[in-house]
Coordinates of C-alpha atoms and ligand atoms in Angstrom, one line a residue:
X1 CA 44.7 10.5 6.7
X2 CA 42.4 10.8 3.6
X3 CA 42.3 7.1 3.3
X4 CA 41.2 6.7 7.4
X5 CA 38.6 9.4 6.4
X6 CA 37.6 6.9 3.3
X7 CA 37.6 4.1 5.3
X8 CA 35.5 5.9 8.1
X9 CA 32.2 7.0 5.7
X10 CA 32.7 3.3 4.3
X11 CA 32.2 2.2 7.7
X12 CA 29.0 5.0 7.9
X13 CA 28.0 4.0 4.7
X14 CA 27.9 0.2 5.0
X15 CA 26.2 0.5 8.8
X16 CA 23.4 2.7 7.6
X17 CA 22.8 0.8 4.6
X18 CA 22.8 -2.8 6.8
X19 CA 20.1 -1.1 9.0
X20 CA 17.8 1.0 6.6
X21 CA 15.6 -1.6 5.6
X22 CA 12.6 -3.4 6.4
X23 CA 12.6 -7.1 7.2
X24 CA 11.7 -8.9 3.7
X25 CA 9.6 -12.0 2.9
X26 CA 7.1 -11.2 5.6
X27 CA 3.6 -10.9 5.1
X28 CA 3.4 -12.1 1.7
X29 CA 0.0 -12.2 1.7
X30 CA -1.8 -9.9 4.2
X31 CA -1.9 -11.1 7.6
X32 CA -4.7 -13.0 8.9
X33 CA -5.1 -12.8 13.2
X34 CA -7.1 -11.2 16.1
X35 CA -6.6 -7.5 17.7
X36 CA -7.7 -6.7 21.4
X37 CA -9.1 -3.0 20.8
X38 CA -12.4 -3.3 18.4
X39 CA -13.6 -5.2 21.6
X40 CA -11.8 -4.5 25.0
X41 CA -10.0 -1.6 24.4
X42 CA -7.8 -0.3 27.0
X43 CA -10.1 -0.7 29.7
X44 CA -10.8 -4.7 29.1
X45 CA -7.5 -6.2 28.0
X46 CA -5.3 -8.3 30.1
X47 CA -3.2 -11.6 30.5
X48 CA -6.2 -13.3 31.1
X49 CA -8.1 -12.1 27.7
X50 CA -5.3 -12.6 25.4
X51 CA -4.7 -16.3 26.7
X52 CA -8.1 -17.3 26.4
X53 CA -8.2 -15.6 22.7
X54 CA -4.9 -18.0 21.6
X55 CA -7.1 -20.7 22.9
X56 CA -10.0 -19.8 21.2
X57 CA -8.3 -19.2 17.7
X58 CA -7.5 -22.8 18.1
X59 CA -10.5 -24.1 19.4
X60 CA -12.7 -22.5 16.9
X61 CA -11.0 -23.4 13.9
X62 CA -9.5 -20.1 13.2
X63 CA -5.5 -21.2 13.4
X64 CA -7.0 -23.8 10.6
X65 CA -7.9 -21.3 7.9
X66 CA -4.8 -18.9 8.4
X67 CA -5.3 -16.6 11.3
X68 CA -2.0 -16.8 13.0
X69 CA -1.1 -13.6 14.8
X70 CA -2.9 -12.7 18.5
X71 CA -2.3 -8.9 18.6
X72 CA -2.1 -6.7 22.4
X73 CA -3.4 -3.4 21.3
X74 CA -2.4 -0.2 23.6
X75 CA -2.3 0.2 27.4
X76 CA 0.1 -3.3 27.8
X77 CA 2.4 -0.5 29.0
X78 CA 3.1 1.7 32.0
X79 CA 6.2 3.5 31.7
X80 CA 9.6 3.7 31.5
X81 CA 12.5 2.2 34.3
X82 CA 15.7 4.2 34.7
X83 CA 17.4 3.4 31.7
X84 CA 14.2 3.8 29.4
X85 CA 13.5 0.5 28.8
X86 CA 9.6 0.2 28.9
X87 CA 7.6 -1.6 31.9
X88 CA 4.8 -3.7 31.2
X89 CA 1.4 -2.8 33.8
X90 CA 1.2 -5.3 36.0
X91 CA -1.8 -5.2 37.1
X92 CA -3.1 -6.0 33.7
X93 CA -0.1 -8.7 32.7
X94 CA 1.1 -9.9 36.0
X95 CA 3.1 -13.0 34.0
X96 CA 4.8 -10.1 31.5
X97 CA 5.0 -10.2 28.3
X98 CA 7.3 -12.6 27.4
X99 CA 4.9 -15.2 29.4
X100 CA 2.6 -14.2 27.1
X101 CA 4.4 -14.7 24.2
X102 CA 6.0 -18.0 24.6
X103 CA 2.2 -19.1 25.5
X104 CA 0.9 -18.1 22.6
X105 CA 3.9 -19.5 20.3
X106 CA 2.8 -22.6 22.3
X107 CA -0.1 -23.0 20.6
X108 CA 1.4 -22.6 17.0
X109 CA 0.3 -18.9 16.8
X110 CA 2.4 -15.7 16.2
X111 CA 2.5 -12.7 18.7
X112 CA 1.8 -9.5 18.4
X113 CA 2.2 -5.8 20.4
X114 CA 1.2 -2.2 19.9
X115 CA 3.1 1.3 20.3
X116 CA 3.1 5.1 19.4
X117 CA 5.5 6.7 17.2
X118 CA 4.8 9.6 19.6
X119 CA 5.3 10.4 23.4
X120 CA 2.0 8.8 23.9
X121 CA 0.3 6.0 23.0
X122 CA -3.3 7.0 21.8
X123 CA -4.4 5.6 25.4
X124 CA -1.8 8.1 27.3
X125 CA 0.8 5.0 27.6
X126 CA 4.3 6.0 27.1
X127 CA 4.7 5.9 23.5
X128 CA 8.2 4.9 21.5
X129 CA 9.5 8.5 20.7
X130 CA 13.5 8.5 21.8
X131 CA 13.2 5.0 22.9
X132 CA 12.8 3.2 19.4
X133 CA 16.1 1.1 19.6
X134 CA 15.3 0.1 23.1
X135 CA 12.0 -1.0 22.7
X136 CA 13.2 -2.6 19.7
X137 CA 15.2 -4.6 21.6
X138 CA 12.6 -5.4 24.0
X139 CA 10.3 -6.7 21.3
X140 CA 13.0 -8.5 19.9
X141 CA 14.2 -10.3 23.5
X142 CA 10.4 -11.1 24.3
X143 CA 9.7 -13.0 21.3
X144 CA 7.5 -10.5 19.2
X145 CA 5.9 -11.1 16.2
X146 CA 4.3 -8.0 14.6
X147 CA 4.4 -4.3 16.0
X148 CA 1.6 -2.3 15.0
X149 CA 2.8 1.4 15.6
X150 CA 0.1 4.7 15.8
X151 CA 0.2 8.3 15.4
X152 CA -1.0 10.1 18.0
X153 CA 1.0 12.4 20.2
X154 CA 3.2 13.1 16.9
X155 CA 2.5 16.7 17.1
X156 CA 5.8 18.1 14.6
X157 CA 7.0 15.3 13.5
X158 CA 7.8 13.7 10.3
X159 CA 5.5 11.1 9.5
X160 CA 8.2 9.1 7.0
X161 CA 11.2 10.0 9.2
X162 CA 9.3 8.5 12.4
X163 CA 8.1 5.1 10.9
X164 CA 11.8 4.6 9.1
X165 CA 13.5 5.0 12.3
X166 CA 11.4 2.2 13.8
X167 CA 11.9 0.3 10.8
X168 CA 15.7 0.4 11.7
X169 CA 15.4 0.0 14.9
X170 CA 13.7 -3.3 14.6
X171 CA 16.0 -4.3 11.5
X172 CA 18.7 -3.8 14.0
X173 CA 17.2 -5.5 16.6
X174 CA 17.1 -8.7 14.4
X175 CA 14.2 -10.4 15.1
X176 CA 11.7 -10.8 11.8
X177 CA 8.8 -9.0 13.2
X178 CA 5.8 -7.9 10.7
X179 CA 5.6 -3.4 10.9
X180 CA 2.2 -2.1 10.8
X181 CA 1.9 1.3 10.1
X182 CA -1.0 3.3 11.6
X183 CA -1.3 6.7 11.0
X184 CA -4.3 6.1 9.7
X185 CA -3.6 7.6 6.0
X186 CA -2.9 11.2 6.9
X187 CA 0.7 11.3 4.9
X188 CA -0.6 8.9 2.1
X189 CA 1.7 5.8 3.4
X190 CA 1.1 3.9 0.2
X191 CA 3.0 6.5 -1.6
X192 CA 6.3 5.9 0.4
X193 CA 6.2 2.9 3.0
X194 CA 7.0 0.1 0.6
X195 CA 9.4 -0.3 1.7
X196 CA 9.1 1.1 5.3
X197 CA 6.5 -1.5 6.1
X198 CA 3.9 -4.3 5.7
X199 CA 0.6 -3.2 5.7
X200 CA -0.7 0.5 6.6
X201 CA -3.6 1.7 7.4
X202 CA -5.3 4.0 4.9
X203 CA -8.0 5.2 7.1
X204 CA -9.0 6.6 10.4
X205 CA -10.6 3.7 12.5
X206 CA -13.5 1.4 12.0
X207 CA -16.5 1.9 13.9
X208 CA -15.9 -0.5 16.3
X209 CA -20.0 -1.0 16.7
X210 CA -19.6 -2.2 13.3
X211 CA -21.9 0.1 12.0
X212 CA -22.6 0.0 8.4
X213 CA -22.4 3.8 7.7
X214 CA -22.0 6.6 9.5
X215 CA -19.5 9.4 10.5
X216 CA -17.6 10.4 13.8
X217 CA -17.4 14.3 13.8
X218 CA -17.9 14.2 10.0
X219 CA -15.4 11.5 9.1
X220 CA -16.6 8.4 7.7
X221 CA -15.9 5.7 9.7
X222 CA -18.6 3.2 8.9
X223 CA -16.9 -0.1 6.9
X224 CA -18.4 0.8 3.9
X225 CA -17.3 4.3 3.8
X226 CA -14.1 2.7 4.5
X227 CA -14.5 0.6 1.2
X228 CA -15.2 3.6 -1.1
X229 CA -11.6 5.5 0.4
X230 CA -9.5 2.1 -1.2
X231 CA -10.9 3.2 -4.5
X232 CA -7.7 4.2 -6.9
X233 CA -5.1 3.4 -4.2
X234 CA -5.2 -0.5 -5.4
X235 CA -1.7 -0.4 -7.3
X236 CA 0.2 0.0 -4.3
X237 CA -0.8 -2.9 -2.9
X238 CA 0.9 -6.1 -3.4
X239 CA 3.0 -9.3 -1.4
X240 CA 4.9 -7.9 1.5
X241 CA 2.9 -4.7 1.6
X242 CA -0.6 -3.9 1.7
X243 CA -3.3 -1.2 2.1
X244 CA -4.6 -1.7 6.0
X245 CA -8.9 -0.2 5.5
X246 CA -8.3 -1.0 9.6
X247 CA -9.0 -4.2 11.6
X248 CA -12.5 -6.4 11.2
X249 CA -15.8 -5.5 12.8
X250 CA -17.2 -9.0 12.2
X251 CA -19.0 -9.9 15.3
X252 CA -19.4 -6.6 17.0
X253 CA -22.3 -5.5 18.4
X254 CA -24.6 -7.7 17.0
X255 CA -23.7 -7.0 13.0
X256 CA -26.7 -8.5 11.1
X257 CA -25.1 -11.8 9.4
X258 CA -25.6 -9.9 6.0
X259 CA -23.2 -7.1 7.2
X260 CA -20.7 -9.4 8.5
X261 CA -20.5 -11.5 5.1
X262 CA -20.7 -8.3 2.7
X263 CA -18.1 -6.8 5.2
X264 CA -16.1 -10.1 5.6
X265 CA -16.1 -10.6 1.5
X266 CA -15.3 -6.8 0.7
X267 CA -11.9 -6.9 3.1
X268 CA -11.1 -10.1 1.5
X269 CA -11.3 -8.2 -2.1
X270 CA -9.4 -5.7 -1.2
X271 CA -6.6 -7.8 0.5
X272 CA -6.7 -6.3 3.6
X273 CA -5.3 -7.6 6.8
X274 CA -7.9 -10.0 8.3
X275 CA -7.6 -9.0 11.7
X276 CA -10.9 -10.0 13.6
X277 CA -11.3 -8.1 16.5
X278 CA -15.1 -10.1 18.0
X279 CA -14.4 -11.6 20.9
X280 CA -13.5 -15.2 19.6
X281 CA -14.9 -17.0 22.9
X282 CA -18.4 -16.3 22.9
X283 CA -19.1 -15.7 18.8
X284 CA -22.0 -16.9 17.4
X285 CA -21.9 -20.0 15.1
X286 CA -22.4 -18.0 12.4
X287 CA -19.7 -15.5 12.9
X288 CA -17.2 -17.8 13.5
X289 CA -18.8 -19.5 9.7
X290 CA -18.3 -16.3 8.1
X291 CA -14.5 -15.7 9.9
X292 CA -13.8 -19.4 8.3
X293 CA -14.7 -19.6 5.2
X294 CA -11.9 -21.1 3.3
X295 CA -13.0 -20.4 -0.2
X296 CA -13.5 -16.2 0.5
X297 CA -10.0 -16.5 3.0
X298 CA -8.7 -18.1 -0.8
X299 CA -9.8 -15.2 -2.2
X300 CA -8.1 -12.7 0.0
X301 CA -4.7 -15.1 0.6
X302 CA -4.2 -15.4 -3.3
X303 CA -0.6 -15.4 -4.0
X304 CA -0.5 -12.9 -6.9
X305 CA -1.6 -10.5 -3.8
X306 CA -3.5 -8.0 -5.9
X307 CA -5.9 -5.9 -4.5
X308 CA -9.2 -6.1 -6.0
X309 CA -10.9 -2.8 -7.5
X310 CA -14.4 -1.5 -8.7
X311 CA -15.4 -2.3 -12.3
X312 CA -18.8 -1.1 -12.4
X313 CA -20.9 1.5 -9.8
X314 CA -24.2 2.2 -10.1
X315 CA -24.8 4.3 -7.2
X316 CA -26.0 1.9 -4.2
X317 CA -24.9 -1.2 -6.2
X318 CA -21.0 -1.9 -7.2
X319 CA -19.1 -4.4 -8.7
X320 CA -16.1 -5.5 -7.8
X321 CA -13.0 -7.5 -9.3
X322 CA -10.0 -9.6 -7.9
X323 CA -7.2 -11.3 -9.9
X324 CA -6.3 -14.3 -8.9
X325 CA -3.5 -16.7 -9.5
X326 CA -3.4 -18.9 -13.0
X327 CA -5.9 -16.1 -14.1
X328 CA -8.8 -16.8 -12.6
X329 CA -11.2 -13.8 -11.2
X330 CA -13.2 -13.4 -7.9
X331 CA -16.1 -10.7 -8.6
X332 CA -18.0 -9.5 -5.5
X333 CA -21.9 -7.7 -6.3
X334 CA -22.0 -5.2 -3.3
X335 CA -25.6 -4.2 -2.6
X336 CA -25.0 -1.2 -0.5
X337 CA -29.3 -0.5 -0.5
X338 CA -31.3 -1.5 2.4
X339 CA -33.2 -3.6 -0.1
X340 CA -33.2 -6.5 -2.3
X341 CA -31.5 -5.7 -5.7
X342 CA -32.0 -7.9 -8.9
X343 CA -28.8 -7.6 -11.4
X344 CA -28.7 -8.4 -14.8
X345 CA -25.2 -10.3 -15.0
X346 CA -24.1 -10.1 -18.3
X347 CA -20.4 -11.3 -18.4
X348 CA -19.4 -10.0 -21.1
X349 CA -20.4 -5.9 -20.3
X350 CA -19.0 -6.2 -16.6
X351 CA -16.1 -4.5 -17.5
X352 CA -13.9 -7.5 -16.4
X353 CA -10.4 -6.9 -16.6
X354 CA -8.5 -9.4 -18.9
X355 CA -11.2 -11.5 -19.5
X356 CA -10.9 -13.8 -22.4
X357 CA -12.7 -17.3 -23.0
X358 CA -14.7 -19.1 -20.8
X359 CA -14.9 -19.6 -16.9
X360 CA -16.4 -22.0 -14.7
X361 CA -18.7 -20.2 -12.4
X362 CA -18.9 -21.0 -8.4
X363 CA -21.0 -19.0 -5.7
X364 CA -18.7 -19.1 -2.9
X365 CA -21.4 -17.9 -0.4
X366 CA -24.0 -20.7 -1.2
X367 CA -21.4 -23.0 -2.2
X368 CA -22.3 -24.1 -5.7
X369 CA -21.4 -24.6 -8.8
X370 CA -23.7 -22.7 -11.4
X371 CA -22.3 -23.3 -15.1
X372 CA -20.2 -20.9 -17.3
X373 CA -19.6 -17.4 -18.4
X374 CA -21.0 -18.3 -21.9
X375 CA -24.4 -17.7 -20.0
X376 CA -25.7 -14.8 -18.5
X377 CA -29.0 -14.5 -15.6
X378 CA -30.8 -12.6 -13.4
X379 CA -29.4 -12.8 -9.6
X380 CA -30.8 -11.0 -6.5
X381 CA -28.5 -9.6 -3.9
X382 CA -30.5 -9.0 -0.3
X383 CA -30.0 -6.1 1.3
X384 CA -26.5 -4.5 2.3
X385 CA -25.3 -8.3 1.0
X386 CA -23.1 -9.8 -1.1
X387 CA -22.9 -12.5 -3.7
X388 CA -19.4 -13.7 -4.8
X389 CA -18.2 -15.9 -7.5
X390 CA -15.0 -16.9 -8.6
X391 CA -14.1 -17.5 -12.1
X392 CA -12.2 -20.3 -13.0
X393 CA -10.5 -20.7 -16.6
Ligands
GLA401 C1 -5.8 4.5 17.5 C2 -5.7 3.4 16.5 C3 -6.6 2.3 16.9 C4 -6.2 1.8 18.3 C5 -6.2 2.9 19.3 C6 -5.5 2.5 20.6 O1 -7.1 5.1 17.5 O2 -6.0 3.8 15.2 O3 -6.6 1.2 16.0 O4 -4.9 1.2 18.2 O5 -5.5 4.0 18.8 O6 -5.5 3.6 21.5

């Protein structure tokens, strides 16, 4: 008898441990794609919108430089059939989702969905709570990517306990599929969802007007307030799981070409996800310039997968430092002012982290070589701009 009761919490023992873990070798560097909600929200996204986006990530050049996943935000989703499996709205996805899917793995491109650790989705679609392992399931039989999973409706429950059992439930399901975490920073993910997930998010949401500052009922929502609240959380950050400052604004609403680089560069320092979220048909050339550039995409795809930090701040005007692979060093000047800014650059009093010897010098922005770090000179920054160099040994 005592050895049946052995052999039983074995079993217990080796079934939990199979399941409680996230899937590993994903998202080594942070994921690069496109996400319906900065511009169509629940209101605007269909079967229609997401085809046309695969299309235009190809079209455009995007699929080129690294963006590979095309991500449904909320309100895919309608409700739940007899046995609580989830049914997709057919007015907006007529095809279903796994249509949809297999289109968009047509094109070469990975494929992403969105639910709610709660009853509800943030929307008011059914959300995942008592239906992980089905929905799971679902994800897994439709061909699914990368699951980013919110917060809302979570009224009493445990923020680490929710996102784990999700985390099983898609380890069980099998299918390699990239977890996004969403709660939007409220537990401090990056203290405990190592390895829960891939990327969280750190913050509530982006102003999706792109705004450059600003607050929403007195939180900060404005990229660059977003910036300063990934100050001191860069050591949790690394390959396979990364600090998520929310989804790109590049493109929306008009953002002045300044805003969109400075915002562009500054998510690409800190290693965040590059989700764009512009609509990808109709950007402006310059936009889609900014989305592309390879040398600043370099910067945030590094393989040592560290998350740049702030090495000098002098109010309106930072610094700011990446290590990259074979030890060479992006550094960002982030004019935050709403004018121009002349900086001293004196290599040696940056505060550079392991610097030692002598680095080529390239402005990635303008393209060009300008000399080494055995001499300093005067630079201007424009307005709420950025100038970017990397350092090469
Ligand atoms: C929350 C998330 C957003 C978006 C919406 C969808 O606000 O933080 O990124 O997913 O829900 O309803």
């Amino acid at each position: 008898m005592k050895t049946f009761y052995l052999f039983l919490s074995l079993c217990f023992l080796t079934i939990n441990t199979t399941f409680s873990q996230k899937f590993e070798n994903l998202a080594l560097t942070p994921p690069m794609g496109w996400n319906s909600w900065n511009t169509f929200e629940c209101a605007g996204v269909n079967e229609t919108v997401i085809r046309e986006m695969a299309d235009a990530m190809v079209a455009k050049g995007l699929k080129d430089v690294g963006y590979e996943y095309i991500v449904i935000d909320d309100c895919w989703q309608i409700g739940r059939d007899k046995d609580g499996y989830i049914i997709v709205d057919k007015e907006k996805f007529p095809s279903g989702i796994k249509v949809l899917a297999d289109y968009v793995h047509s094109k070469g491109l990975k494929f992403g969905i969105y639910s709610d650790a709660g009853i509800k989705t943030c929307a008011g679609r059914p959300g995942s709570k008592g239906f992980e392992y089905k929905d799971a399931e679902t994800y897994a039989k439709w061909g699914v990517d990368y699951l980013k999973y919110d917060w809302c409706f979570t009224e009493g429950q445990d923020a680490k306990t929710s996102y784990k059992l999700m985390r099983d439930a898609l380890y069980k399901a099998g299918r390699p599929i990239v977890f996004s975490l969403c709660e939007w920073g409220e537990n401090k993910p990056w203290e405990w969802a190592e390895n829960v997930g891939h990327l969280w998010r750190t913050t509530l949401d982006i102003d999706m007007k792109g705004r450059f500052d600003g607050n929403i009922n007195g939180n900060l929502i404005g990229w660059s307030d977003l910036v300063d609240k990934q100050v001191g959380i860069e050591k949790f950050a690394g390959p396979g799981h990364w600090n998520d400052p929310d989804m790109l604004a590049v493109g929306n609403n008009d953002m002045p070409i300044n805003e969109a680089r400075a915002h562009f560069s500054m998510w690409a320092m800190l290693a965040a996800p590059l989700m764009a979220g512009n609509d990808l048909r109709t950007m402006s050339f310059s936009d889609q310039e900014i989305l592309t550039n390879k040398e600043i995409i370099a910067i945030n795809q590094d393989v040592l997968g560290k998350q740049g930090f702030k090495i000098k701040d002098y109010g309106n005007f930072e610094v700011w430092q990446k290590p990259l692979k074979n030890g060479d060093i992006a550094i960002c000047l982030f004019n935050r002012e709403i004018k121009n800014k002349k900086y001293q650059v004196n290599w040696k009093q940056m505060n550079i982290k392991d610097f030692a010897g002598e680095y080529s010098i390239k402005n990635l922005w303008k393209n060009k070589e300008i000399g080494t770090t055995n001499t300093n000179f005067l630079i201007e920054v424009p307005a709420r701009d950025v100038v970017v160099f990397k350092l090469k040994k």
